[in-house]
CSV table of C-alpha atoms and ligand atoms in Angstrom, one decimal:
chain,number,residue,atom,x,y,z
X,1,UNK,CA,-30.0,37.8,54.5
X,2,UNK,CA,-27.6,39.3,51.8
X,3,UNK,CA,-29.7,41.2,49.2
X,4,UNK,CA,-29.6,40.0,45.5
X,5,UNK,CA,-28.0,36.9,46.6
X,6,UNK,CA,-29.9,34.8,43.7
X,7,UNK,CA,-28.9,37.3,41.0
X,8,UNK,CA,-26.3,35.8,38.9
X,9,UNK,CA,-23.4,37.6,37.1
X,10,UNK,CA,-24.0,38.6,34.0
X,11,UNK,CA,-20.8,39.5,32.5
X,12,UNK,CA,-17.7,37.3,31.4
X,13,UNK,CA,-15.2,37.3,34.3
X,14,UNK,CA,-12.7,36.0,32.3
X,15,UNK,CA,-12.6,39.1,30.2
X,16,UNK,CA,-12.7,41.3,33.1
X,17,UNK,CA,-9.7,39.5,34.6
X,18,UNK,CA,-7.8,39.7,31.7
X,19,UNK,CA,-7.9,43.3,32.0
X,20,UNK,CA,-5.8,43.2,35.2
X,21,UNK,CA,-2.4,42.1,34.7
X,22,UNK,CA,-1.3,41.7,38.2
X,23,UNK,CA,-3.9,38.9,38.9
X,24,UNK,CA,-2.0,36.6,36.7
X,25,UNK,CA,0.8,35.7,39.0
X,26,UNK,CA,1.7,33.2,41.6
X,27,UNK,CA,2.4,33.9,45.2
X,28,UNK,CA,4.3,31.6,47.3
X,29,UNK,CA,3.9,28.7,44.2
X,30,UNK,CA,-0.1,29.3,44.1
X,31,UNK,CA,-2.4,31.3,42.0
X,32,UNK,CA,-2.9,34.3,43.4
X,33,UNK,CA,-6.3,34.8,45.1
X,34,UNK,CA,-6.5,38.7,45.9
X,35,UNK,CA,-8.9,39.5,48.6
X,36,UNK,CA,-7.8,42.7,50.2
X,37,UNK,CA,-9.9,44.9,47.8
X,38,UNK,CA,-11.3,46.8,50.7
X,39,UNK,CA,-7.5,48.1,51.3
X,40,UNK,CA,-7.0,48.9,47.7
X,41,UNK,CA,-8.2,47.7,44.7
X,42,UNK,CA,-6.2,46.4,41.6
X,43,UNK,CA,-6.0,48.5,38.5
X,44,UNK,CA,-7.1,47.3,34.8
X,45,UNK,CA,-4.5,48.0,32.3
X,46,UNK,CA,-6.4,50.8,30.7
X,47,UNK,CA,-5.3,53.1,34.0
X,48,UNK,CA,-2.1,51.8,34.0
X,49,UNK,CA,-1.8,52.9,30.2
X,50,UNK,CA,-3.4,56.1,30.9
X,51,UNK,CA,-0.6,57.0,33.5
X,52,UNK,CA,2.1,55.9,31.4
X,53,UNK,CA,0.6,58.0,28.3
X,54,UNK,CA,0.3,61.0,30.5
X,55,UNK,CA,4.2,60.8,31.2
X,56,UNK,CA,5.1,59.7,27.8
X,57,UNK,CA,3.0,62.0,25.7
X,58,UNK,CA,1.1,65.0,27.7
X,59,UNK,CA,3.1,65.6,30.8
X,60,UNK,CA,2.7,69.4,31.2
X,61,UNK,CA,1.6,71.5,34.3
X,62,UNK,CA,-2.1,72.5,33.9
X,63,UNK,CA,-4.5,75.6,33.5
X,64,UNK,CA,-3.0,79.0,32.5
X,65,UNK,CA,-0.6,76.9,29.9
X,66,UNK,CA,-0.3,78.6,26.1
X,67,UNK,CA,1.1,75.4,24.8
X,68,UNK,CA,-0.3,72.3,23.3
X,69,UNK,CA,0.9,70.0,26.0
X,70,UNK,CA,-0.7,72.2,28.6
X,71,UNK,CA,-3.8,72.6,26.8
X,72,UNK,CA,-4.3,68.7,26.4
X,73,UNK,CA,-3.3,68.0,30.2
X,74,UNK,CA,-5.7,70.4,31.5
X,75,UNK,CA,-8.3,69.0,29.4
X,76,UNK,CA,-7.7,65.4,30.3
X,77,UNK,CA,-7.5,66.7,33.9
X,78,UNK,CA,-10.8,68.3,33.9
X,79,UNK,CA,-12.6,65.5,31.9
X,80,UNK,CA,-11.9,63.1,35.1
X,81,UNK,CA,-13.9,66.0,37.1
X,82,UNK,CA,-16.5,65.8,34.5
X,83,UNK,CA,-16.8,62.0,35.0
X,84,UNK,CA,-16.7,61.9,38.5
X,85,UNK,CA,-19.8,64.8,38.5
X,86,UNK,CA,-21.7,62.4,36.4
X,87,UNK,CA,-20.6,59.2,38.5
X,88,UNK,CA,-22.1,60.5,41.7
X,89,UNK,CA,-24.7,63.0,40.1
X,90,UNK,CA,-23.3,66.1,41.5
X,91,UNK,CA,-25.4,69.1,40.1
X,92,UNK,CA,-22.2,70.7,38.7
X,93,UNK,CA,-18.6,69.8,38.1
X,94,UNK,CA,-17.4,72.8,40.3
X,95,UNK,CA,-18.4,71.1,43.2
X,96,UNK,CA,-16.0,68.1,43.1
X,97,UNK,CA,-12.9,69.1,44.6
X,98,UNK,CA,-9.7,66.9,43.9
X,99,UNK,CA,-7.8,65.4,46.9
X,100,UNK,CA,-5.3,63.0,48.0
X,101,UNK,CA,-8.1,60.9,49.4
X,102,UNK,CA,-10.7,60.1,51.7
X,103,UNK,CA,-8.6,61.2,54.8
X,104,UNK,CA,-7.7,64.2,53.0
X,105,UNK,CA,-11.3,65.1,52.0
X,106,UNK,CA,-12.2,64.7,55.7
X,107,UNK,CA,-9.4,66.9,57.0
X,108,UNK,CA,-10.4,69.6,54.3
X,109,UNK,CA,-13.9,69.7,55.7
X,110,UNK,CA,-12.6,69.8,59.3
X,111,UNK,CA,-10.1,72.4,58.7
X,112,UNK,CA,-12.5,74.5,56.8
X,113,UNK,CA,-16.1,74.1,57.1
X,114,UNK,CA,-15.5,72.8,60.9
X,115,UNK,CA,-13.1,75.9,61.9
X,116,UNK,CA,-15.7,78.2,60.5
X,117,UNK,CA,-18.8,76.8,62.0
X,118,UNK,CA,-17.9,74.8,65.0
X,119,UNK,CA,-17.2,76.4,68.2
X,120,UNK,CA,-17.8,75.6,72.0
X,121,UNK,CA,-20.8,74.0,73.0
X,122,UNK,CA,-21.5,72.7,69.6
X,123,UNK,CA,-21.4,68.8,68.8
X,124,UNK,CA,-20.3,66.4,66.0
X,125,UNK,CA,-21.6,63.1,65.7
X,126,UNK,CA,-19.7,59.9,64.3
X,127,UNK,CA,-20.4,56.6,65.1
X,128,UNK,CA,-18.7,53.5,66.8
X,129,UNK,CA,-17.6,52.0,63.3
X,130,UNK,CA,-15.8,54.9,62.2
X,131,UNK,CA,-12.2,54.7,60.3
X,132,UNK,CA,-9.6,56.5,62.1
X,133,UNK,CA,-9.9,59.0,59.4
X,134,UNK,CA,-13.3,59.9,60.5
X,135,UNK,CA,-12.5,59.9,64.0
X,136,UNK,CA,-9.4,61.8,64.4
X,137,UNK,CA,-9.7,65.0,62.5
X,138,UNK,CA,-12.9,65.4,64.7
X,139,UNK,CA,-11.1,65.0,67.9
X,140,UNK,CA,-8.4,67.5,66.7
X,141,UNK,CA,-11.5,69.9,65.6
X,142,UNK,CA,-13.3,69.4,69.2
X,143,UNK,CA,-9.8,69.6,70.9
X,144,UNK,CA,-8.9,73.0,69.3
X,145,UNK,CA,-12.8,74.4,69.7
X,146,UNK,CA,-13.9,73.0,72.6
X,147,UNK,CA,-16.9,71.2,70.7
X,148,UNK,CA,-18.0,67.8,71.8
X,149,UNK,CA,-17.5,64.7,69.9
X,150,UNK,CA,-20.6,62.1,70.0
X,151,UNK,CA,-20.6,58.7,69.2
X,152,UNK,CA,-23.7,56.7,67.8
X,153,UNK,CA,-23.7,53.0,69.5
X,154,UNK,CA,-23.4,50.0,67.1
X,155,UNK,CA,-25.1,46.6,67.8
X,156,UNK,CA,-23.6,43.2,67.9
X,157,UNK,CA,-24.5,42.4,64.5
X,158,UNK,CA,-22.6,45.6,63.5
X,159,UNK,CA,-25.4,47.8,62.5
X,160,UNK,CA,-25.8,51.2,63.7
X,161,UNK,CA,-28.2,51.7,66.7
X,162,UNK,CA,-30.6,54.1,65.6
X,163,UNK,CA,-32.2,54.8,68.7
X,164,UNK,CA,-28.8,55.8,70.2
X,165,UNK,CA,-28.7,58.4,66.9
X,166,UNK,CA,-32.3,59.9,68.0
X,167,UNK,CA,-30.9,60.2,71.4
X,168,UNK,CA,-27.5,62.0,70.4
X,169,UNK,CA,-29.4,64.4,67.9
X,170,UNK,CA,-30.0,67.7,69.4
X,171,UNK,CA,-29.5,71.6,68.8
X,172,UNK,CA,-26.0,71.5,69.7
X,173,UNK,CA,-25.2,69.2,66.8
X,174,UNK,CA,-23.5,70.9,63.7
X,175,UNK,CA,-22.3,67.8,61.7
X,176,UNK,CA,-22.8,64.2,61.5
X,177,UNK,CA,-20.2,62.6,59.6
X,178,UNK,CA,-20.7,58.9,59.0
X,179,UNK,CA,-19.4,56.1,57.2
X,180,UNK,CA,-21.7,55.0,54.1
X,181,UNK,CA,-20.2,51.4,53.9
X,182,UNK,CA,-18.2,50.2,56.7
X,183,UNK,CA,-14.6,48.8,55.8
X,184,UNK,CA,-14.3,46.3,58.6
X,185,UNK,CA,-17.7,45.0,58.9
X,186,UNK,CA,-19.1,45.6,55.5
X,187,UNK,CA,-22.3,47.2,57.1
X,188,UNK,CA,-24.2,49.6,54.6
X,189,UNK,CA,-25.6,52.2,56.9
X,190,UNK,CA,-29.1,53.8,56.4
X,191,UNK,CA,-27.6,57.4,55.5
X,192,UNK,CA,-30.8,58.3,53.6
X,193,UNK,CA,-32.4,58.2,57.3
X,194,UNK,CA,-29.7,60.3,59.0
X,195,UNK,CA,-29.7,62.8,56.4
X,196,UNK,CA,-32.9,63.5,56.8
X,197,UNK,CA,-33.0,63.5,60.3
X,198,UNK,CA,-30.0,65.9,60.9
X,199,UNK,CA,-31.0,68.1,58.3
X,200,UNK,CA,-34.5,68.5,60.2
X,201,UNK,CA,-32.3,70.1,63.2
X,202,UNK,CA,-30.2,72.0,60.9
X,203,UNK,CA,-27.0,69.9,61.1
X,204,UNK,CA,-24.9,69.1,58.0
X,205,UNK,CA,-23.9,65.6,56.7
X,206,UNK,CA,-20.7,64.1,55.6
X,207,UNK,CA,-20.5,60.6,54.0
X,208,UNK,CA,-17.4,58.8,54.0
X,209,UNK,CA,-17.7,57.1,50.9
X,210,UNK,CA,-14.2,54.9,50.9
X,211,UNK,CA,-16.1,51.7,50.5
X,212,UNK,CA,-19.5,52.8,49.1
X,213,UNK,CA,-18.5,54.4,45.5
X,214,UNK,CA,-17.3,51.3,44.2
X,215,UNK,CA,-20.0,48.9,45.4
X,216,UNK,CA,-23.0,51.0,45.3
X,217,UNK,CA,-24.9,53.3,43.3
X,218,UNK,CA,-24.1,56.8,44.7
X,219,UNK,CA,-26.6,59.7,43.8
X,220,UNK,CA,-25.2,62.9,46.1
X,221,UNK,CA,-28.2,64.7,44.8
X,222,UNK,CA,-30.8,62.4,45.6
X,223,UNK,CA,-29.1,61.3,48.7
X,224,UNK,CA,-29.2,65.4,49.8
X,225,UNK,CA,-25.7,64.6,51.4
X,226,UNK,CA,-24.0,67.9,52.1
X,227,UNK,CA,-20.3,66.4,51.8
X,228,UNK,CA,-19.4,63.1,50.3
X,229,UNK,CA,-15.5,62.0,49.9
X,230,UNK,CA,-13.8,59.2,48.5
X,231,UNK,CA,-10.6,57.5,47.2
X,232,UNK,CA,-9.8,56.5,43.5
X,233,UNK,CA,-7.8,53.7,44.8
X,234,UNK,CA,-10.5,52.1,46.3
X,235,UNK,CA,-12.2,51.9,42.9
X,236,UNK,CA,-9.5,50.5,40.3
X,237,UNK,CA,-7.9,53.9,40.3
X,238,UNK,CA,-4.6,55.3,41.2
X,239,UNK,CA,-3.2,56.1,45.0
X,240,UNK,CA,-2.9,59.4,46.1
X,241,UNK,CA,-6.0,60.8,44.4
X,242,UNK,CA,-9.6,61.4,45.6
X,243,UNK,CA,-12.2,63.7,45.6
X,244,UNK,CA,-14.7,66.1,47.6
X,245,UNK,CA,-18.2,66.8,46.7
X,246,UNK,CA,-19.9,69.2,48.7
X,247,UNK,CA,-23.1,71.5,47.9
X,248,UNK,CA,-22.6,74.6,46.5
X,249,UNK,CA,-23.4,77.0,49.3
X,250,UNK,CA,-21.3,75.5,51.8
X,251,UNK,CA,-17.9,75.3,49.4
X,252,UNK,CA,-18.6,79.0,48.8
X,253,UNK,CA,-19.2,80.1,52.0
X,254,UNK,CA,-15.9,77.8,53.5
X,255,UNK,CA,-12.7,79.5,53.9
X,256,UNK,CA,-9.7,77.8,51.9
X,257,UNK,CA,-7.8,74.8,52.9
X,258,UNK,CA,-4.3,75.6,52.0
X,259,UNK,CA,-2.5,78.7,50.3
X,260,UNK,CA,-0.5,78.7,47.3
X,261,UNK,CA,-0.7,79.0,43.6
X,262,UNK,CA,-4.0,78.2,41.6
X,263,UNK,CA,-6.5,78.9,44.9
X,264,UNK,CA,-6.0,82.9,44.2
X,265,UNK,CA,-7.7,85.1,42.3
X,266,UNK,CA,-5.4,88.2,43.1
X,267,UNK,CA,-2.4,88.2,45.2
X,268,UNK,CA,-1.1,91.8,46.8
X,269,UNK,CA,0.7,92.4,49.9
X,270,UNK,CA,-2.4,94.7,50.8
X,271,UNK,CA,-4.3,91.3,50.6
X,272,UNK,CA,-5.2,88.0,48.5
X,273,UNK,CA,-8.5,87.5,46.9
X,274,UNK,CA,-9.3,83.5,46.4
X,275,UNK,CA,-10.3,81.9,43.3
X,276,UNK,CA,-13.9,80.4,42.8
X,277,UNK,CA,-14.5,77.1,43.8
X,278,UNK,CA,-13.2,74.1,42.8
X,279,UNK,CA,-10.1,75.9,42.4
X,280,UNK,CA,-10.2,77.7,45.9
X,281,UNK,CA,-9.3,74.3,47.4
X,282,UNK,CA,-6.8,73.3,45.2
X,283,UNK,CA,-3.7,74.8,46.0
X,284,UNK,CA,-0.6,74.1,44.1
X,285,UNK,CA,0.1,71.5,41.4
X,286,UNK,CA,-2.1,68.5,41.8
X,287,UNK,CA,-1.6,64.9,41.1
X,288,UNK,CA,-2.2,65.5,37.6
X,289,UNK,CA,-1.2,62.1,35.8
X,290,UNK,CA,-3.0,60.0,38.8
X,291,UNK,CA,-6.0,62.3,38.5
X,292,UNK,CA,-6.1,61.6,34.5
X,293,UNK,CA,-5.7,57.7,35.0
X,294,UNK,CA,-8.6,57.9,37.5
X,295,UNK,CA,-10.7,58.8,34.5
X,296,UNK,CA,-10.2,55.5,33.1
X,297,UNK,CA,-11.0,53.5,36.2
X,298,UNK,CA,-14.5,55.4,36.4
X,299,UNK,CA,-15.1,54.3,32.4
X,300,UNK,CA,-14.0,50.6,33.6
X,301,UNK,CA,-16.8,50.7,36.1
X,302,UNK,CA,-19.4,52.8,33.9
X,303,UNK,CA,-19.1,50.1,30.9
X,304,UNK,CA,-19.6,47.2,33.3
X,305,UNK,CA,-22.4,48.9,35.0
X,306,UNK,CA,-22.9,49.2,38.8
X,307,UNK,CA,-26.0,47.2,38.9
X,308,UNK,CA,-23.8,44.3,37.3
X,309,UNK,CA,-21.1,45.1,39.6
X,310,UNK,CA,-23.2,44.6,42.7
X,311,UNK,CA,-25.1,41.8,41.7
X,312,UNK,CA,-22.0,39.8,41.2
X,313,UNK,CA,-20.4,41.1,44.4
X,314,UNK,CA,-23.4,40.4,46.4
X,315,UNK,CA,-23.3,36.6,44.9
X,316,UNK,CA,-19.8,36.3,46.0
X,317,UNK,CA,-20.7,37.5,49.4
X,318,UNK,CA,-23.7,35.5,50.0
X,319,UNK,CA,-21.4,32.4,48.9
X,320,UNK,CA,-18.6,33.1,51.4
X,321,UNK,CA,-20.7,34.0,54.1
X,322,UNK,CA,-22.7,30.8,53.6
X,323,UNK,CA,-19.3,28.9,53.4
X,324,UNK,CA,-17.8,30.3,56.3
X,325,UNK,CA,-20.9,29.8,58.4
X,326,UNK,CA,-20.5,26.1,57.8
X,327,UNK,CA,-17.0,26.0,59.0
X,328,UNK,CA,-16.8,25.0,62.7
X,329,UNK,CA,-14.7,27.2,64.8
X,330,UNK,CA,-15.3,30.6,62.5
X,331,UNK,CA,-16.8,33.4,63.8
X,332,UNK,CA,-18.1,35.9,61.5
X,333,UNK,CA,-17.7,39.7,62.7
X,334,UNK,CA,-20.3,41.8,61.1
X,335,UNK,CA,-23.6,40.1,60.2
X,336,UNK,CA,-25.7,43.2,59.4
X,337,UNK,CA,-28.7,42.7,56.9
X,338,UNK,CA,-27.1,45.0,54.5
X,339,UNK,CA,-23.6,44.8,53.6
X,340,UNK,CA,-20.9,45.4,51.0
X,341,UNK,CA,-18.6,42.4,49.7
X,342,UNK,CA,-16.5,42.6,53.0
X,343,UNK,CA,-16.3,39.4,55.0
X,344,UNK,CA,-14.8,39.9,58.5
X,345,UNK,CA,-14.1,36.6,60.6
X,346,UNK,CA,-11.9,34.9,63.4
X,347,UNK,CA,-11.0,31.4,63.6
X,348,UNK,CA,-11.3,30.1,67.4
X,349,UNK,CA,-7.9,30.1,69.3
X,350,UNK,CA,-5.8,31.5,66.4
X,351,UNK,CA,-4.5,35.1,66.0
X,352,UNK,CA,-5.8,37.1,62.9
X,353,UNK,CA,-2.3,37.8,61.8
X,354,UNK,CA,-1.3,34.0,62.1
X,355,UNK,CA,-4.3,33.3,60.1
X,356,UNK,CA,-3.4,35.9,57.3
X,357,UNK,CA,0.1,34.3,57.3
X,358,UNK,CA,-0.9,30.9,56.6
X,359,UNK,CA,-3.4,32.1,54.1
X,360,UNK,CA,-0.6,33.9,52.3
X,361,UNK,CA,1.3,30.8,52.3
X,362,UNK,CA,-1.5,29.5,50.1
X,363,UNK,CA,-1.5,32.6,47.8
X,364,UNK,CA,-4.4,34.2,49.5
X,365,UNK,CA,-4.1,37.9,50.2
X,366,UNK,CA,-6.3,39.0,53.1
X,367,UNK,CA,-5.8,41.8,55.4
X,368,UNK,CA,-5.5,41.0,59.3
X,369,UNK,CA,-5.7,43.7,62.3
X,370,UNK,CA,-7.7,46.4,63.4
X,371,UNK,CA,-8.5,47.8,59.9
X,372,UNK,CA,-8.2,51.5,61.5
X,373,UNK,CA,-10.9,51.0,63.4
X,374,UNK,CA,-9.6,50.2,66.8
X,375,UNK,CA,-12.7,51.6,68.8
X,376,UNK,CA,-14.9,49.0,66.9
X,377,UNK,CA,-12.7,46.2,67.8
X,378,UNK,CA,-12.6,47.2,71.2
X,379,UNK,CA,-16.5,47.2,71.6
X,380,UNK,CA,-16.2,43.6,70.1
X,381,UNK,CA,-13.7,42.9,72.4
X,382,UNK,CA,-11.3,41.7,69.8
X,383,UNK,CA,-7.7,42.7,68.8
X,384,UNK,CA,-8.8,42.6,65.0
X,385,UNK,CA,-10.4,40.2,62.2
X,386,UNK,CA,-9.3,38.5,59.2
X,387,UNK,CA,-11.1,40.3,56.3
X,388,UNK,CA,-11.4,39.1,52.9
X,389,UNK,CA,-13.0,41.7,50.8
X,390,UNK,CA,-14.3,40.9,47.5
X,391,UNK,CA,-14.3,43.1,44.0
X,392,UNK,CA,-15.6,42.7,40.4
X,393,UNK,CA,-12.8,40.3,39.1
X,394,UNK,CA,-13.0,37.9,42.0
X,395,UNK,CA,-14.6,34.4,41.4
X,396,UNK,CA,-16.1,31.6,43.3
X,397,UNK,CA,-13.4,29.2,42.7
X,398,UNK,CA,-11.1,32.1,44.6
X,399,UNK,CA,-13.7,31.7,47.3
X,400,UNK,CA,-13.6,27.6,47.4
X,401,UNK,CA,-9.7,28.3,47.7
X,402,UNK,CA,-10.2,30.7,50.7
X,403,UNK,CA,-12.8,28.3,52.3
X,404,UNK,CA,-10.6,25.3,52.0
X,405,UNK,CA,-7.8,27.0,53.6
X,406,UNK,CA,-10.0,28.5,56.5
X,407,UNK,CA,-11.6,25.0,56.9
X,408,UNK,CA,-7.9,23.2,57.0
X,409,UNK,CA,-6.7,26.0,59.5
X,410,UNK,CA,-9.7,25.7,61.8
X,411,UNK,CA,-9.7,21.8,61.7
X,412,UNK,CA,-5.9,22.0,62.5
X,413,UNK,CA,-6.8,24.6,65.6
X,414,UNK,CA,-9.5,22.0,66.9
X,415,UNK,CA,-7.1,18.9,67.0
X,416,UNK,CA,-4.5,20.4,68.8
U,501,PLP,N1,-12.7,55.4,55.5
U,501,PLP,C1,-12.9,54.4,54.9
U,501,PLP,C2,-14.3,53.6,55.6
U,501,PLP,C3,-11.8,53.4,54.7
U,501,PLP,O1,-12.2,52.2,54.4
U,501,PLP,C4,-10.7,53.9,54.0
U,501,PLP,C5,-9.4,53.4,53.8
U,501,PLP,O2,-9.4,52.1,54.0
U,501,PLP,C6,-10.6,55.3,54.4
U,501,PLP,C7,-11.6,56.1,55.1
U,501,PLP,C8,-9.2,56.4,54.4
U,501,PLP,O3,-9.0,56.1,52.8
U,501,PLP,P1,-7.6,56.7,52.5
U,501,PLP,O4,-6.5,55.8,53.3
U,501,PLP,O5,-7.5,56.3,51.0
U,501,PLP,O6,-7.5,58.2,52.8
């Protein structure tokens, strides 16, 4: 059952699509159908224009500048921090650290919180459905410290086996790092329960929000997570920018990540003192223009409203799921009760890459392969999947085009 499947889209899709120049093109002689949104979303004009404006009008390095351009750039840069704070209901702006993205945020926590708090005999819990960026940094930390990495099992429908979580949770666990919504399966994980149980034994919880921030209402305060990481490019913003949210007491205690300009209070050869948060974790000149443009992406989402976006995407997912289920020879991978708009599937007897190529010939962009979740693919005993993932600008007509293409390929394969 897909939640909210009957709620009708309440906004004007044509107006939304008009804001995305890239969507209005032909690929291989067909209208582009862009269903690779879990890899990266397209950008509305206002994001592209904000980036151009920054370089045409405002470009200057931020903080400490005495001149007008530096002042403007600093203010716009900090506006984005304030918008993110509101967007995820962080208690304060200084708990938002700019990063290069989700991967960078997880590595930051592993290198700082991890190095300072996790030692031999301790353990870290992740799950079998994690993206490589929420596996490898913890493996590296465990190698360096002698800590143990424990993995929550995943069921055949692509949900976390919560009994397995309960069994893994003991006093040795210092951190649970878990994906909020899976990029390969779409599963929305029961993070409230995970956070509550982890806190009962004194462990901290990091949420990988790469796939949740654009699809779900995220309230870090209500969730009570200790860390939340995300990438701007997954929510209609630019690449190379993301953020880490952390609880104040943790961020203040954590040692800095990288050394350099901006992260210091005073430098002396006798010793250096560090800046307060968030600057302690923002060494060097950041990606100023893209951070500024990211604000436009957040405003785009805010103006449409997360509820409206969610009901539109749920409707698309329900429609596409039903359509796929009716095609003989198609197998869905990931059939959890609660999903974001990600639909992974296989056509019997066909390699996912070949399916992707043949759909591309019809102008349909899907992702094929392991989706940076190789352990999960091994669990399902498959090499990879074909993944169609939907965003706010997608339409039922586009899904019809996908279903028609998939049905033709499945039929062709069956008649061989
Ligand atoms: N985690 C999940 C669930 C993702 O989907 C992705 C990207 O696909 C990442 C982490 C890594 O994000 P980025 O490459 O933007 O750092």
